[in-house]
Coordinates of C-alpha atoms and ligand atoms in Angstrom, one line a residue:
X1 CA 9.3 24.2 27.3
X2 CA 13.0 24.3 28.1
X3 CA 14.7 21.0 27.5
X4 CA 18.1 20.5 29.1
X5 CA 18.5 16.8 29.6
X6 CA 16.8 15.3 26.6
X7 CA 19.3 14.8 23.8
X8 CA 20.1 15.0 21.0
X9 CA 17.7 17.8 20.1
X10 CA 17.0 18.5 16.5
X11 CA 15.0 21.0 14.6
X12 CA 12.0 19.1 13.4
X13 CA 8.7 20.2 11.7
X14 CA 6.0 18.0 13.2
X15 CA 3.2 19.5 11.0
X16 CA 0.7 19.1 13.9
X17 CA -2.7 19.8 12.4
X18 CA -1.6 22.5 10.0
X19 CA -2.1 23.5 6.4
X20 CA 1.3 23.0 4.7
X21 CA 2.8 24.3 1.5
X22 CA 5.6 21.6 1.4
X23 CA 5.4 17.9 1.0
X24 CA 6.0 16.5 4.5
X25 CA 7.2 13.1 3.2
X26 CA 9.9 14.8 1.2
X27 CA 10.7 17.2 4.1
X28 CA 11.3 14.4 6.5
X29 CA 13.7 12.4 4.3
X30 CA 16.8 14.0 5.7
X31 CA 16.0 12.4 9.1
X32 CA 16.2 8.9 7.5
X33 CA 18.1 6.3 9.6
X34 CA 18.7 8.6 12.5
X35 CA 18.7 7.4 16.1
X36 CA 16.0 8.8 18.4
X37 CA 16.1 12.6 18.8
X38 CA 14.1 15.1 20.8
X39 CA 12.1 17.8 19.0
X40 CA 11.1 20.7 21.1
X41 CA 7.4 21.7 21.1
X42 CA 5.8 24.5 19.3
X43 CA 2.6 26.5 19.8
X44 CA 0.4 23.8 18.4
X45 CA 2.1 20.9 20.2
X46 CA 3.9 22.6 23.2
X47 CA 4.9 19.3 24.8
X48 CA 7.8 18.3 22.7
X49 CA 8.3 14.7 21.4
X50 CA 10.8 12.0 20.8
X51 CA 11.1 11.1 17.1
X52 CA 11.9 7.6 15.9
X53 CA 12.9 6.9 12.3
X54 CA 14.5 3.5 12.0
X55 CA 12.4 0.4 11.1
X56 CA 13.7 -1.9 13.9
X57 CA 13.3 0.8 16.6
X58 CA 9.8 1.6 15.5
X59 CA 8.8 -2.0 15.5
X60 CA 10.3 -2.5 18.9
X61 CA 8.2 0.3 20.3
X62 CA 5.1 -0.9 18.6
X63 CA 5.6 -4.4 20.0
X64 CA 6.3 -3.4 23.6
X65 CA 3.1 -2.0 25.1
X66 CA 4.5 -2.6 28.6
X67 CA 7.3 0.0 27.9
X68 CA 5.4 2.3 25.5
X69 CA 1.7 2.8 26.2
X70 CA -1.1 4.1 24.0
X71 CA -3.1 4.6 27.3
X72 CA -1.1 7.1 29.3
X73 CA -3.1 10.3 29.4
X74 CA -2.0 13.8 30.2
X75 CA -3.9 17.0 31.0
X76 CA -5.9 18.3 28.1
X77 CA -6.2 14.8 26.5
X78 CA -9.6 13.9 25.1
X79 CA -12.5 12.7 27.1
X80 CA -13.7 9.3 26.0
X81 CA -10.4 8.3 24.4
X82 CA -10.6 6.3 21.1
X83 CA -11.0 2.6 21.4
X84 CA -9.0 0.5 20.8
X85 CA -6.4 3.1 19.6
X86 CA -5.8 4.7 23.0
X87 CA -5.8 1.6 25.2
X88 CA -3.3 -1.1 25.9
X89 CA -3.6 -4.9 26.1
X90 CA -5.4 -6.8 27.6
X91 CA -8.3 -4.3 27.5
X92 CA -7.5 -3.2 24.0
X93 CA -7.5 -6.8 22.7
X94 CA -11.0 -7.3 24.0
X95 CA -12.1 -4.1 22.2
X96 CA -10.5 -5.3 19.0
X97 CA -12.3 -8.6 19.3
X98 CA -15.5 -6.7 18.6
X99 CA -14.3 -5.4 15.3
X100 CA -12.1 -8.2 14.0
X101 CA -15.0 -10.6 13.0
X102 CA -16.8 -7.8 11.2
X103 CA -13.8 -7.0 8.9
X104 CA -12.6 -10.5 7.9
X105 CA -11.9 -11.5 4.2
X106 CA -15.3 -13.2 4.2
X107 CA -17.0 -9.8 4.9
X108 CA -14.8 -7.6 2.8
X109 CA -14.0 -9.7 -0.4
X110 CA -17.6 -9.7 -1.6
X111 CA -17.5 -5.8 -1.8
X112 CA -15.1 -5.9 -4.7
X113 CA -17.6 -5.8 -7.6
X114 CA -19.1 -2.8 -5.9
X115 CA -15.7 -1.1 -5.6
X116 CA -15.2 -1.5 -9.4
X117 CA -18.7 -0.1 -10.1
X118 CA -18.3 2.9 -7.8
X119 CA -14.8 3.7 -9.3
X120 CA -16.2 3.6 -12.8
X121 CA -19.2 5.7 -12.0
X122 CA -17.0 8.4 -10.3
X123 CA -14.5 8.4 -13.2
X124 CA -17.3 8.8 -15.7
X125 CA -18.4 12.0 -14.0
X126 CA -15.2 13.8 -15.1
X127 CA -13.3 11.7 -17.7
X128 CA -14.6 13.4 -20.8
X129 CA -14.0 16.9 -19.3
X130 CA -10.3 16.4 -19.4
X131 CA -9.6 17.7 -15.9
X132 CA -10.6 17.2 -12.2
X133 CA -9.6 17.8 -8.7
X134 CA -8.6 14.2 -7.8
X135 CA -9.0 14.8 -4.1
X136 CA -12.5 16.2 -3.9
X137 CA -14.0 14.6 -7.0
X138 CA -12.6 11.1 -6.5
X139 CA -10.4 10.2 -3.5
X140 CA -12.8 11.6 -0.9
X141 CA -15.9 10.2 -2.6
X142 CA -14.9 6.6 -3.4
X143 CA -14.0 5.1 0.0
X144 CA -17.0 6.7 1.8
X145 CA -19.4 5.1 -0.7
X146 CA -18.0 1.7 0.1
X147 CA -17.6 2.2 3.8
X148 CA -20.9 4.0 4.1
X149 CA -22.7 0.9 2.7
X150 CA -20.7 -1.5 4.8
X151 CA -21.4 0.5 8.0
X152 CA -25.0 1.0 7.0
X153 CA -25.0 4.8 6.9
X154 CA -27.8 6.7 5.1
X155 CA -26.6 8.5 2.0
X156 CA -27.7 11.8 3.3
X157 CA -25.5 11.6 6.4
X158 CA -22.3 10.5 4.6
X159 CA -20.9 14.0 3.6
X160 CA -21.6 15.3 7.2
X161 CA -19.6 12.3 8.5
X162 CA -16.8 12.8 6.1
X163 CA -16.4 16.5 7.1
X164 CA -16.5 15.6 10.8
X165 CA -13.7 13.1 10.3
X166 CA -11.6 15.6 8.3
X167 CA -12.1 18.2 11.1
X168 CA -11.1 15.7 13.7
X169 CA -8.0 14.6 11.9
X170 CA -6.7 18.0 10.7
X171 CA -8.0 20.8 12.8
X172 CA -6.5 20.7 16.3
X173 CA -8.8 23.5 17.6
X174 CA -12.0 21.7 16.7
X175 CA -11.0 18.1 17.5
X176 CA -13.0 17.7 20.8
X177 CA -16.2 19.2 19.2
X178 CA -15.9 17.0 16.1
X179 CA -15.4 13.9 18.3
X180 CA -18.5 14.7 20.4
X181 CA -20.6 15.2 17.2
X182 CA -19.3 11.9 15.7
X183 CA -20.2 10.1 18.9
X184 CA -23.6 11.6 19.1
X185 CA -24.5 10.4 15.5
X186 CA -23.1 7.0 16.3
X187 CA -25.2 6.8 19.5
X188 CA -28.4 7.5 17.5
X189 CA -27.4 4.9 14.8
X190 CA -26.5 2.2 17.4
X191 CA -29.5 2.7 19.6
X192 CA -31.7 2.4 16.5
X193 CA -30.1 -1.0 15.7
X194 CA -30.5 -2.2 19.3
X195 CA -34.2 -1.6 18.9
X196 CA -34.5 -2.9 15.4
X197 CA -31.6 -5.0 14.0
X198 CA -30.3 -4.3 10.5
X199 CA -28.0 -6.1 8.2
X200 CA -24.8 -4.0 8.4
X201 CA -21.6 -3.5 10.4
X202 CA -23.0 -1.1 12.9
X203 CA -25.6 -3.7 13.7
X204 CA -22.7 -6.1 14.4
X205 CA -21.1 -3.6 16.8
X206 CA -24.4 -2.8 18.5
X207 CA -25.0 -6.5 19.3
X208 CA -21.4 -7.6 20.1
X209 CA -20.6 -9.4 23.2
X210 CA -17.4 -9.4 25.3
X211 CA -16.8 -12.0 28.0
X212 CA -20.3 -13.3 27.3
X213 CA -22.0 -9.9 28.0
X214 CA -23.6 -7.4 25.5
X215 CA -21.1 -4.6 25.3
X216 CA -22.1 -1.3 27.1
X217 CA -23.6 1.2 24.6
X218 CA -20.9 3.7 25.4
X219 CA -18.2 1.1 24.4
X220 CA -20.1 0.4 21.2
X221 CA -20.3 4.1 20.4
X222 CA -16.6 4.6 21.0
X223 CA -15.6 1.6 18.9
X224 CA -17.9 2.5 16.1
X225 CA -16.7 6.1 16.1
X226 CA -13.0 5.1 16.1
X227 CA -13.4 2.6 13.2
X228 CA -15.3 5.4 11.3
X229 CA -12.4 7.8 11.8
X230 CA -9.8 5.1 10.8
X231 CA -11.7 4.3 7.6
X232 CA -12.4 7.7 6.2
X233 CA -9.4 9.9 5.7
X234 CA -6.5 7.4 5.4
X235 CA -7.3 5.9 2.0
X236 CA -8.2 9.2 0.2
X237 CA -4.9 10.6 1.4
X238 CA -3.0 7.6 0.2
X239 CA -4.7 7.7 -3.3
X240 CA -3.9 11.3 -3.7
X241 CA -0.2 10.9 -2.9
X242 CA -0.1 7.9 -5.3
X243 CA -1.7 9.8 -8.2
X244 CA 0.7 12.7 -7.6
X245 CA 3.7 10.4 -7.8
X246 CA 2.4 8.7 -10.9
X247 CA 2.1 12.0 -12.8
X248 CA 5.9 11.8 -13.1
X249 CA 6.1 8.1 -13.9
X250 CA 4.5 7.2 -17.3
X251 CA 6.1 3.8 -17.4
X252 CA 4.4 2.8 -14.1
X253 CA 1.1 4.3 -15.2
X254 CA 1.2 2.2 -18.4
X255 CA 2.0 -0.9 -16.5
X256 CA -1.0 -0.3 -14.2
X257 CA -3.3 0.1 -17.2
X258 CA -2.0 -3.0 -19.0
X259 CA -0.7 -5.6 -16.5
X260 CA -3.3 -6.7 -14.0
X261 CA -0.7 -9.0 -12.4
X262 CA 1.3 -6.0 -11.1
X263 CA -1.6 -4.5 -9.1
X264 CA -1.0 -6.3 -5.8
X265 CA 2.8 -5.4 -5.8
X266 CA 1.9 -1.8 -6.7
X267 CA -0.6 -1.6 -3.8
X268 CA 2.1 -2.6 -1.3
X269 CA 4.6 -0.2 -2.8
X270 CA 2.3 2.8 -2.6
X271 CA 1.4 1.9 1.0
X272 CA 5.1 1.5 1.8
X273 CA 6.2 4.9 0.3
X274 CA 3.1 6.9 1.4
X275 CA 2.1 5.5 4.8
X276 CA -0.2 8.4 5.6
X277 CA -0.8 7.6 9.3
X278 CA 1.9 8.1 11.8
X279 CA 1.5 6.7 15.3
X280 CA 3.3 6.8 18.6
X281 CA 3.0 6.2 22.3
X282 CA 4.3 7.4 25.7
X283 CA 7.1 6.0 27.7
X284 CA 5.7 4.1 30.7
X285 CA 8.8 4.7 32.9
X286 CA 12.1 6.4 32.6
X287 CA 14.0 4.3 29.9
X288 CA 17.1 4.4 27.9
X289 CA 16.0 3.6 24.3
X290 CA 18.7 3.4 21.7
X291 CA 20.7 6.2 23.3
X292 CA 17.8 8.4 24.2
X293 CA 17.1 9.0 27.9
X294 CA 13.3 9.1 27.9
X295 CA 11.3 10.2 30.9
X296 CA 8.1 8.5 32.1
X297 CA 5.2 10.1 30.2
X298 CA 7.4 11.4 27.3
X299 CA 5.6 11.3 24.0
X300 CA 7.3 9.3 21.2
X301 CA 6.2 9.5 17.5
X302 CA 7.1 7.0 14.8
X303 CA 7.8 8.3 11.3
X304 CA 6.5 5.2 9.6
X305 CA 7.4 6.7 6.2
X306 CA 11.1 6.6 7.2
X307 CA 10.9 3.1 8.7
X308 CA 9.5 2.0 5.3
X309 CA 12.6 3.4 3.4
X310 CA 15.2 2.1 5.9
X311 CA 18.0 0.6 3.8
X312 CA 18.7 -1.9 6.5
X313 CA 15.4 -3.6 5.6
X314 CA 14.6 -2.6 2.0
X315 CA 16.8 -2.8 -1.0
X316 CA 16.9 0.4 -3.1
X317 CA 14.3 1.8 -0.7
X318 CA 13.5 5.0 -2.4
X319 CA 12.5 3.3 -5.7
X320 CA 9.0 2.2 -6.2
X321 CA 9.3 -1.4 -7.5
X322 CA 6.1 -3.3 -8.2
X323 CA 8.1 -6.5 -8.3
X324 CA 9.6 -6.1 -4.9
X325 CA 9.3 -9.5 -3.2
X326 CA 9.8 -9.2 0.5
X327 CA 7.8 -6.1 1.3
X328 CA 7.3 -6.1 5.1
X329 CA 6.4 -2.4 5.3
X330 CA 4.7 -1.0 8.4
X331 CA 2.1 1.3 6.8
X332 CA -0.5 -0.5 8.9
X333 CA 1.7 -0.6 12.0
X334 CA 2.9 -3.7 13.8
X335 CA 2.0 -5.2 17.1
X336 CA -1.2 -5.1 19.0
X337 CA -2.5 -1.9 17.3
X338 CA -2.1 -3.2 13.8
X339 CA -4.7 -1.6 11.5
X340 CA -8.1 -3.3 11.5
X341 CA -9.0 -1.9 8.1
X342 CA -5.9 -3.1 6.1
X343 CA -7.8 -5.7 4.2
X344 CA -10.4 -3.2 3.1
X345 CA -7.8 -0.6 2.3
X346 CA -5.8 -3.0 0.2
X347 CA -8.8 -4.0 -1.9
X348 CA -9.9 -0.4 -2.4
X349 CA -6.5 0.7 -3.4
X350 CA -6.1 -2.2 -5.9
X351 CA -9.4 -1.5 -7.6
X352 CA -8.7 2.2 -7.7
X353 CA -5.3 1.6 -9.4
X354 CA -6.9 -0.6 -12.0
X355 CA -10.0 1.4 -12.8
X356 CA -8.3 4.8 -12.9
X357 CA -5.6 3.7 -15.3
X358 CA -8.0 1.9 -17.6
X359 CA -10.1 5.0 -17.8
X360 CA -7.3 7.7 -17.7
X361 CA -3.9 6.2 -18.3
X362 CA -2.1 9.5 -18.9
X363 CA -2.5 12.7 -16.8
X364 CA -0.5 15.6 -15.5
X365 CA -0.7 18.2 -12.7
X366 CA -2.4 21.3 -14.2
X367 CA -1.4 23.8 -11.5
X368 CA 1.4 22.7 -9.2
X369 CA 1.2 25.9 -7.2
X370 CA -2.4 25.2 -6.2
X371 CA -1.4 22.0 -4.3
X372 CA -1.3 22.1 -0.5
X373 CA -1.1 19.5 2.2
X374 CA -2.3 19.0 5.8
X375 CA -0.5 17.6 8.8
X376 CA -2.0 15.9 11.9
X377 CA -2.3 12.2 12.6
X378 CA -2.9 11.7 8.9
X379 CA -0.7 13.4 6.3
X380 CA -3.1 14.5 3.6
X381 CA -3.3 16.4 0.3
X382 CA -6.0 19.0 0.3
X383 CA -6.3 19.1 -3.5
X384 CA -4.7 17.7 -6.6
X385 CA -5.7 19.4 -9.9
X386 CA -5.1 17.0 -12.8
X387 CA -5.7 17.3 -16.5
X388 CA -5.4 15.0 -19.5
X389 CA -6.0 15.0 -23.3
X390 CA -9.5 14.2 -24.5
Ligands
LIG1 C1 -4.4 3.9 3.7 C2 -5.1 3.3 4.6 C3 -4.8 3.1 6.0 C4 -3.6 3.2 6.7 C5 -2.3 3.7 6.1 C6 -3.8 2.9 8.1 C7 -2.9 2.9 9.1 C8 -3.1 2.6 10.4 C9 -2.1 2.6 11.5 C10 -0.6 3.0 11.3 C11 -2.7 2.2 12.6 C12 -2.0 2.1 14.0 C13 -2.3 3.3 14.8 C14 -1.7 3.3 16.2 O1 -0.8 2.5 16.5 O2 -2.0 4.2 17.0 C15 -4.1 1.9 12.3 C16 -5.0 1.5 13.3 C17 -6.3 1.4 13.0 N1 -6.9 1.5 11.7 FE1 -6.0 1.9 10.0 N2 -5.2 2.5 8.3 C18 -5.8 2.6 7.0 C19 -7.1 2.3 6.7 C20 -8.0 1.9 7.6 C21 -9.4 1.6 7.4 C22 -10.0 1.6 5.9 C23 -10.0 1.4 8.6 C24 -11.4 1.0 8.9 C25 -12.4 0.8 8.1 C26 -9.0 1.5 9.6 C27 -9.2 1.3 10.9 C28 -8.2 1.3 11.9 C29 -8.5 1.1 13.3 C30 -9.9 0.8 14.0 C31 -7.3 1.1 14.0 C32 -7.0 1.0 15.5 C33 -6.5 -0.4 15.8 C34 -6.1 -0.5 17.3 O3 -5.8 0.5 17.9 O4 -6.1 -1.7 17.8 N3 -7.8 1.8 9.0 N4 -4.3 2.2 11.0

C-alpha cells in the first residue's frame, strides 16, 4: 500500500500474529507519549494502521463509538463476527446484558477457595523438582481449570478448547478455521443445555432472554465463543510476563510472599504494566484526530501498555509500585467494550501471586535464550523456563 496523505508515518513493528524473539512491551516503549502516527502495512497486515499511544487519546477513542466503530467490516473480515467485541451500541449493550449477570461478584467470589486449591495442586506437581516451564505447566493450566468449571466444560474437552483459543489468537492463517471449530463445539454444548438444563454459565447463556425473548441459538453460540476466547489466553499471558519481571525483583517477590495486604495493589500494577490485550476500532468518517487526518474505514490500534505508562497520568510510571494509590489503568479498556472478565481475572491473578510466592519465593530464569513471544491481539510468552533451589 502506498501512503501519501497519511502522516506522520513511522516505522512500527505491529507483531501481527507472529512468533517474536524480542519483548514487544520493551520494543514499543520508544513510542511512549507520541501523538497518532500511521504505520504502513506489512505482508501479515497489509492494510496499514493508525497507532495511538497516549492515555487521554486512547480513552477518547474507546468512549466514542459514534466516531470509532468496532463494527465496520472490510473485505476478508471474519464471518460471524465476535459478539459483543465486534459490534457497537446499542446492539452491543444488549449482547453484553446476556453475559453481565453471569459474571457478577456474587457468581465469581465463591470460586476463590477453588482458585487457591488449584494453584496449590499445580505448584505441587513441580515444586520439589526445582524447575518448570511456567507457561505450559502453570499459566496455561490454572485459568482453564477455573473457567472450565464455571462454564461447565467436560475435563476431556478443555485442552482441545485451549489449543483452539491459542490458534485463534496467535495464528493468523488458521483463525477462521479455529473460530468455526470453537463455534461448532459451543453449538453442541448449548443445544445440550436447551434440551436438559445444567447448573453452569453455558446454561445461563443458553437460556438468556433479550427484550423478553429467548436469544437465538446463533447469538448464544457467538457470545459463548467470544467469552471463551476472552477468558483463556489473556490471564496466562499476564501471569507469564509477571513472573518474568519478578525474577529480577527479589524485594517484590518477598513482599508478595509475606505481606497479604500488598496483593491487591500488586495485581493492579501487573495489569497496568502488562496489559496483554490491545484493542482498536475503525474511523467511522473522515476525521482529524489529534493532528492525524484519518479516512473513513481506517484502522486504529491502541497501545494500552503505553497509555498505562503515560506520565501525564501516572507518577513514576515505569516503576512497579504496589502502594500506588490512584491506579486508573486501562488494561481492561474503557467505555462500552470494557472487559467482562475483569473481576474473574483480578481474583485469579491475586490468588496466583499469593500461592506461587508462598510455595516458591525465589526463582530465576534458567535459559534466557529459550524464551520467545507471540504477537496478535494478545501479546503472549510462549515459554518461561524457571529454576530454583530445592
Ligand atoms: C489479563 C486478563 C484480561 C485482560 C488484560 C483483558 C482485556 C480486555 C480488553 C482490553 C478488552 C476490550 C477489547 C476491545 O475493546 O475490543 C476486553 C474485552 C472483553 N473481555 Fe477481557 N481481558 C482479560 C480477561 C478476560 C476474561 C478472564 C474474560 C472472560 C472470562 C474476558 C472476557 C472479555 C469479553 C467477553 C470482552 C468483550 C467485551 C465487549 O466487547 O463488550 N476477559 N478484555
